Coordinates of C-alpha atoms in Angstrom, one line a residue:
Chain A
X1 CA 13.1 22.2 67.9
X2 CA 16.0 24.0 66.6
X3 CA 18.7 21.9 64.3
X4 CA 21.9 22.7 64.0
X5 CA 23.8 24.4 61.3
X6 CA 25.6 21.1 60.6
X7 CA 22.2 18.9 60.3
X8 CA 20.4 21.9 57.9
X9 CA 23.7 21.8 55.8
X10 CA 23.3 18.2 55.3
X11 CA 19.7 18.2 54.7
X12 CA 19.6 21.1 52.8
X13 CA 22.6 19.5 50.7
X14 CA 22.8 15.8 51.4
X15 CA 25.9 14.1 50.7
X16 CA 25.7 11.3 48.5
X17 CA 22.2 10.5 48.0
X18 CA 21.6 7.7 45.7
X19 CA 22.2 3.9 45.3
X20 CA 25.3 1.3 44.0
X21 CA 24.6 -1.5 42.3
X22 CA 23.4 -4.3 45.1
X23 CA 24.5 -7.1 42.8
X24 CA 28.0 -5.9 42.8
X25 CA 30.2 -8.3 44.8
X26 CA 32.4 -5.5 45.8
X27 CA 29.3 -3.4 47.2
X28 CA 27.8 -3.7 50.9
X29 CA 24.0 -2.6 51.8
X30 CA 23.1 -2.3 54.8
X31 CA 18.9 -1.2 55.7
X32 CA 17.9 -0.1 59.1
X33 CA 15.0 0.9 60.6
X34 CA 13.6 2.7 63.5
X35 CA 10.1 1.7 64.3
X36 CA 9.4 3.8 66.8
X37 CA 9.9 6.9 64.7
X38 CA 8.9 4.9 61.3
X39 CA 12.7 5.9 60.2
X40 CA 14.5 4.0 57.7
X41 CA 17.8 4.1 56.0
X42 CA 19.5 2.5 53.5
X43 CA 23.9 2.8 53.2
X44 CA 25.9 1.0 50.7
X45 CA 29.4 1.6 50.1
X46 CA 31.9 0.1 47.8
X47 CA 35.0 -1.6 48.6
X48 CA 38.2 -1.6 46.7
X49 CA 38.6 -5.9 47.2
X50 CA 42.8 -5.0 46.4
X51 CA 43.8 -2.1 49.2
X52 CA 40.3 -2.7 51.8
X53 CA 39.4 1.0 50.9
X54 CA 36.0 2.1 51.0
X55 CA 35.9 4.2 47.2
X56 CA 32.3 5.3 47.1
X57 CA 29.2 5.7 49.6
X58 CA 25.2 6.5 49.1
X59 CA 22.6 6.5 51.2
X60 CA 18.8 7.3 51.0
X61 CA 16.9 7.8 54.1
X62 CA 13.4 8.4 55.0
X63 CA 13.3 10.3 58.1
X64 CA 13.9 13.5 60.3
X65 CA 16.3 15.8 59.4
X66 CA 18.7 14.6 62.1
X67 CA 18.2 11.2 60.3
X68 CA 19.2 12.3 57.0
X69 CA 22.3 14.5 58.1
X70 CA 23.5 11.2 60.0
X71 CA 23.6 8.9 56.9
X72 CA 24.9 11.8 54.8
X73 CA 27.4 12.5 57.1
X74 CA 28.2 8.8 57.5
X75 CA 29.1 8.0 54.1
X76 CA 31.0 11.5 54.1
X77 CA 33.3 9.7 56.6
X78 CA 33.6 6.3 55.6
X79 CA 35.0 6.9 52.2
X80 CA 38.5 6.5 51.8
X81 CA 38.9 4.6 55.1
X82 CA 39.4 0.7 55.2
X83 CA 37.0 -1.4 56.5
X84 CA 38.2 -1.7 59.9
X85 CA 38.1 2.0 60.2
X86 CA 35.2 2.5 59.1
X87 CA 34.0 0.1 61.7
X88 CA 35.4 1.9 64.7
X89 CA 32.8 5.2 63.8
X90 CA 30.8 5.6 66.8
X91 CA 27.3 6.7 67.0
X92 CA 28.9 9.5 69.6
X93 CA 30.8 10.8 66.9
X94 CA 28.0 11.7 65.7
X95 CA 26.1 13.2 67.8
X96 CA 29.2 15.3 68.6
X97 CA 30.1 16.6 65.3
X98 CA 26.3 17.1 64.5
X99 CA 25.3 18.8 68.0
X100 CA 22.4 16.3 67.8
X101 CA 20.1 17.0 71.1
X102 CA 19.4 14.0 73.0
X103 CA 15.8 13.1 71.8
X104 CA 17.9 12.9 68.5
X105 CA 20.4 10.2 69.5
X106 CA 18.9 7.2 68.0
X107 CA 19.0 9.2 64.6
X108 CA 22.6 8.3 65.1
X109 CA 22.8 5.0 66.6
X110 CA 20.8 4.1 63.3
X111 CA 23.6 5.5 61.0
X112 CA 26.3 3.4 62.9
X113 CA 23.5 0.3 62.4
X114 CA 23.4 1.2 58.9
X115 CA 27.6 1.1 58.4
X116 CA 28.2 -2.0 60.7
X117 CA 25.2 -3.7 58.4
X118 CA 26.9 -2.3 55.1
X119 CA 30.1 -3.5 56.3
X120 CA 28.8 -7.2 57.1
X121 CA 27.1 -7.9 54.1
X122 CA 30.0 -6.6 52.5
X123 CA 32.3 -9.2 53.9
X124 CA 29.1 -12.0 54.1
X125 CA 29.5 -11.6 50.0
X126 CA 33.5 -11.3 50.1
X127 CA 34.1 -14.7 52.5
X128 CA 31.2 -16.4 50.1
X129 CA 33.1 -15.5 47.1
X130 CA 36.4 -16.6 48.8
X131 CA 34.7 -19.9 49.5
X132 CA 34.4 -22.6 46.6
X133 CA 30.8 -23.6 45.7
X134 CA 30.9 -27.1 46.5
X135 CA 32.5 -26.5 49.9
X136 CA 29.9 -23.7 50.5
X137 CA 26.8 -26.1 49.7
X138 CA 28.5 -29.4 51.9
Chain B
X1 CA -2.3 -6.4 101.5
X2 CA -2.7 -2.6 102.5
X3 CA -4.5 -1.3 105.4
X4 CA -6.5 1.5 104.8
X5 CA -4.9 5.1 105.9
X6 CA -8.1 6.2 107.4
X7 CA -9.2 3.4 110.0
X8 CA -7.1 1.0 109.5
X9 CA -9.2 -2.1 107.9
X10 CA -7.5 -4.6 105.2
X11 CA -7.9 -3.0 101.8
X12 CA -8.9 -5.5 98.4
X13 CA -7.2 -3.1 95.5
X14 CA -10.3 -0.9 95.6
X15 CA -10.2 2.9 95.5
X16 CA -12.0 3.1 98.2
X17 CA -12.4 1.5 101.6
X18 CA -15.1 -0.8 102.0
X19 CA -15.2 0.3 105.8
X20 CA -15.5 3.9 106.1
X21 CA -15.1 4.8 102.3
X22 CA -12.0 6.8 102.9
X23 CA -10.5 7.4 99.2
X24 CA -7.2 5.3 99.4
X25 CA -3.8 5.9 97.6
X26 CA -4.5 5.3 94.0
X27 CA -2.7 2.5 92.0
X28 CA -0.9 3.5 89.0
X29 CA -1.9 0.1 87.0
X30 CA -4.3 1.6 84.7
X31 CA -6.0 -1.8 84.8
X32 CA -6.2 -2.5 87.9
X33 CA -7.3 1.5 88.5
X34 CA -10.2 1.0 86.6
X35 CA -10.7 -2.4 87.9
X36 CA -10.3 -4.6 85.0
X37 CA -8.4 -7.4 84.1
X38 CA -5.2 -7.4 82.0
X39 CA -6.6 -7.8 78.9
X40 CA -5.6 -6.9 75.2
X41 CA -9.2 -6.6 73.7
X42 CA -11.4 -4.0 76.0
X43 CA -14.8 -3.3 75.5
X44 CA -14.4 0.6 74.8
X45 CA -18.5 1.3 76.0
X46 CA -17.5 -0.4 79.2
X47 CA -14.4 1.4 79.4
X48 CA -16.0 4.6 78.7
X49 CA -18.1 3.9 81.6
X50 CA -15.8 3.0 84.1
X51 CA -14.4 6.7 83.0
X52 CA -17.4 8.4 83.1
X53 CA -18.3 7.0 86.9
X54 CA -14.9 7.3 88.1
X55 CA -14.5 10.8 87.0
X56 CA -17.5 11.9 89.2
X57 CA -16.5 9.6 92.2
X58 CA -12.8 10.9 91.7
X59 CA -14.0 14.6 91.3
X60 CA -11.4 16.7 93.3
X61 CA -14.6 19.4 94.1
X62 CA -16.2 16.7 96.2
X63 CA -13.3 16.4 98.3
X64 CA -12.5 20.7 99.5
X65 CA -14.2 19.6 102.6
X66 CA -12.4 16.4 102.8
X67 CA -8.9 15.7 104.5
X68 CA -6.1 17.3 103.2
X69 CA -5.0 13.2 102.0
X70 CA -7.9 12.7 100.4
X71 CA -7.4 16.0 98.4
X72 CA -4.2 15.0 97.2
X73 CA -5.4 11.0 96.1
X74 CA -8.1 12.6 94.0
X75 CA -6.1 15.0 92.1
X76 CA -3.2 11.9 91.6
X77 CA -6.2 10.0 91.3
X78 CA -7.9 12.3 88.7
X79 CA -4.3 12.3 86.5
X80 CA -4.1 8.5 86.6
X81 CA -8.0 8.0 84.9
X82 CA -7.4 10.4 82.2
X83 CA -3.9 8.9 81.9
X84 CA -5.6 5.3 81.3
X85 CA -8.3 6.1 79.9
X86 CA -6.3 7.8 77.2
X87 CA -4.2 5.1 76.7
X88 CA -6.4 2.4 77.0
X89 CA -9.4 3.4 74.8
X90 CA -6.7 3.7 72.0
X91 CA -5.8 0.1 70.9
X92 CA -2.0 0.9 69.7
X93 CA -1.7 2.3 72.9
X94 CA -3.3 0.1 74.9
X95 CA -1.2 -2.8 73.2
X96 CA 2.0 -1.0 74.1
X97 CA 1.3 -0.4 77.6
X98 CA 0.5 -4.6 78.3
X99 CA 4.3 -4.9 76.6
X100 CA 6.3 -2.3 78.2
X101 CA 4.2 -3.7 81.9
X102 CA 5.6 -7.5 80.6
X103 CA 8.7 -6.2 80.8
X104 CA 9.2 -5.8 76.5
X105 CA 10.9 -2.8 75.5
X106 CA 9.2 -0.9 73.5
X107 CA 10.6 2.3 73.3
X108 CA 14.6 2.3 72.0
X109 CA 15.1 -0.9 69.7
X110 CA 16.9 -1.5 67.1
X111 CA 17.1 -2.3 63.9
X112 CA 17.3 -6.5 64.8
X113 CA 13.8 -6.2 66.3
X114 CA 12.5 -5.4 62.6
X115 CA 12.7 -8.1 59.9
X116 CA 14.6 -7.0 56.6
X117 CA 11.7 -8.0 54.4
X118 CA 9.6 -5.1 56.1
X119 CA 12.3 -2.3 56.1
X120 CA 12.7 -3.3 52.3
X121 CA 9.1 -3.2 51.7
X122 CA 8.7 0.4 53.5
X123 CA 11.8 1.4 51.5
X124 CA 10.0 0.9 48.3
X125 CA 6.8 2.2 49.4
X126 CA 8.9 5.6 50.3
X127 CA 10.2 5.6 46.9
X128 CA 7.4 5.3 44.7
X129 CA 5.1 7.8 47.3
X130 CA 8.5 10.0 46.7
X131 CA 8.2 9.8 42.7
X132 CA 4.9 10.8 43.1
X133 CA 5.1 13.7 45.1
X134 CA 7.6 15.3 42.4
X135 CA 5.1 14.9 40.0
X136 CA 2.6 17.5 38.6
X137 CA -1.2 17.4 39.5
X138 CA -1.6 14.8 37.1
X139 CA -0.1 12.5 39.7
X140 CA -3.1 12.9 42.2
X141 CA -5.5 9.9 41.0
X142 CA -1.8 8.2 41.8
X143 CA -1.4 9.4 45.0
X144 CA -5.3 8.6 46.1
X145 CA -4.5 5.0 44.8
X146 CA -1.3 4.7 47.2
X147 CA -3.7 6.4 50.1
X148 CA -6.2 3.7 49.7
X149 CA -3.6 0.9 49.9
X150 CA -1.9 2.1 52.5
X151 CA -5.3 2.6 54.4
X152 CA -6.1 -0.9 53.6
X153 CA -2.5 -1.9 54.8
X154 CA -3.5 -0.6 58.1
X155 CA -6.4 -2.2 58.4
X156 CA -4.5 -5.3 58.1
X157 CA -2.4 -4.8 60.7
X158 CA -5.4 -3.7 63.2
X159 CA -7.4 -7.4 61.8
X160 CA -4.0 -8.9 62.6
X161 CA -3.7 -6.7 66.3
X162 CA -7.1 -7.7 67.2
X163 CA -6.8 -11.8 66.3
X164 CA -3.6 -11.5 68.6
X165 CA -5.4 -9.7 71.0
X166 CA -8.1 -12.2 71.2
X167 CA -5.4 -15.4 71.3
X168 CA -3.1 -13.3 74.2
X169 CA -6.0 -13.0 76.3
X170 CA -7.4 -16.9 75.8
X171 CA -4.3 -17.8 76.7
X172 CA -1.6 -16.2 78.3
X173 CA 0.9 -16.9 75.7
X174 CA 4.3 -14.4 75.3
X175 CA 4.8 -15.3 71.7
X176 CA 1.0 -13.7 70.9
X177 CA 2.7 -10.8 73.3
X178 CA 6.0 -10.3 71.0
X179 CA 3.9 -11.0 67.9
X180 CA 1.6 -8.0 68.9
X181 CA 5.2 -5.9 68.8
X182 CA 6.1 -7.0 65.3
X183 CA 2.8 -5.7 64.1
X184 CA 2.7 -2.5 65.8
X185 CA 6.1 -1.9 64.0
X186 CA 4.9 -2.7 60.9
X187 CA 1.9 -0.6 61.7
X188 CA 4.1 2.4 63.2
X189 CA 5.9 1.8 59.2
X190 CA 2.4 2.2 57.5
X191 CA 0.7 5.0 59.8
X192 CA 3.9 7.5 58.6
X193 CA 3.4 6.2 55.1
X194 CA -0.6 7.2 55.4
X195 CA 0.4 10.6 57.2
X196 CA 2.7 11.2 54.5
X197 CA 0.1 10.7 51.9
X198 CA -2.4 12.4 53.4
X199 CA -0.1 15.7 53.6
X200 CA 0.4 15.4 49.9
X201 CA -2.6 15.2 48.8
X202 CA -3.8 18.4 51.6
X203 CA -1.3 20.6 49.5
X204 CA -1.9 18.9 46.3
X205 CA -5.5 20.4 47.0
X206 CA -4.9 23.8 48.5

């Protein structure tokens, strides 16, 4: 099957590859997988705790090409958005700017898995932080 | 209960009629086709026979001189065996056929259907089988240590599919059922890790 010239540009040059520092308070991971392709991806972004702004992104996936260009175009898109923004990216987004066929879809719903799971580990490790020990433990 | 096409007599889920031995509409229940019971663990030389005799019986040359029905139920007929014999001889296969016909989905799920722990695991297996595959010849004895414990991972999984196996068909239960799914996941997870491996060390070779 033919990819397109967007998913051989990000596989061929993958945006962002690598990994933030998991400990950081200010950093979200999320890891999805897809069993029935043996996929699995891994996004983390950083959050600026004083505007809500998403400053940095990586991702490192094991899968198809389609797989990879939809992380690497993922964390393309959520840096410099807040949050909430960076919530509202659809899987169909996706697929549309990446001309992803449809035997290729999940590749996509995975990288929207992989932001929405960044995203609430993220806030999991911001509204723990917020919360005082002693209240957290009662 | 069906009646058969030909003359009409009460049919008992065979493929053929025990009247006139018209050859009926074929069920697509690969169990059922091959007259067995729904059952996770199969006896693969009993299986293999059931093939074998059905093939013959289900022939579509012994039916040119049939009617023009019975043509057409042995060549649907003929698709359906090789259909479940292929699938059920295999045991992954197999396994995933008994779940999709309980009604689990097998096919699009997502990432809640996986624990963490495994996609963490399988993350760190890709890593290290990554480093490796940079690395110079000098990384092959590496590489044929990672095959072996991947293979052995495997072989987990099938001991692990097979005591399921035994417990789903002793007794019935669902969570045996949605166990069995876990562990084809983790084995899905392992069988790319061993393909992966085993393309490596094919090039490291040629």
């Amino acid at each position: 099957m033919a990819y397109s010239n967007k998913v051989l540009d990000h596989y061929n040059n993958p945006r962002n590859v690598g990994s933030l520092d998991k400990s950081d308070p200010n950093v979200g991971t999320g890891m999805v997988g897809a069993p029935e392709c043996g996929d699995v991806m891994k996004l983390q972004l950083k959050v600026d705790p004083k505007s809500g702004i998403i400053e940095d992104a990586k991702f490192k996936t094991f899968g198809c090409g389609s797989a990879i260009a939809s992380s690497s175009l993922a964390t393309e898109w959520i840096k410099g958005k807040t949050v909430d923004e960076a919530l509202q990216i659809k899987n169909t987004d996706i697929v549309n700017e990446l001309s992803l066929p449809p035997v290729k879809i999940h590749c996509s719903v995975l990288a929207e898995d992989a932001i929405k799971a960044a995203i609430s580990d993220y806030k999991k490790k911001a509204g723990m932080n917020r919360q005082p020990v002693s209240e957290a433990v009662s | 209960m069906e009646a058969c096409w030909q003359c009409g007599h009460p049919q008992h889920e065979s493929l053929f009629c025990q009247f006139c031995n018209s050859l009926q509409r074929p069920t697509p229940d690969y169990y059922r086709f091959l007259g067995l019971e729904r059952k996770l663990s199969l006896d693969s030389k009993d299986l293999q026979n059931r093939f074998y005799n059905l093939s013959r019986l289900l022939h579509p040359d012994r039916y040119l001189r049939r009617t023009p029905k019975e043509r057409q139920y042995s060549l649907e007929a003929t698709a359906i065996l090789n259909d479940a014999y292929r699938v059920l001889r295999d045991h992954v296969l197999r396994a995933e056929y008994v779940l999709k016909e309980e009604g689990f989905n097998i096919g699009e799920q997502r990432s809640e259907n996986v624990p963490p722990e495994l996609l963490e695991e399988v993350f760190e297996l890709n890593l290290a089988l990554e480093e490796l595959r940079g690395g110079d010849s000098s990384a092959r004895p590496q590489l044929c240590e990672a095959y072996a414990r991947f293979v052995a991972m495997q072989d987990e999984a099938d001991n692990r599919l097979s005591e399921l196996f035994r417990r789903y068909d002793t007794t019935g239960d669902r969570e045996a059922l949605a166990e069995v799914r876990g562990v084809l996941n983790r084995r899905k997870y392992i069988r790319n890790l061993v393909s992966e491996v085993e393309k490596e060390l094919a090039a490291s070779a040629a």
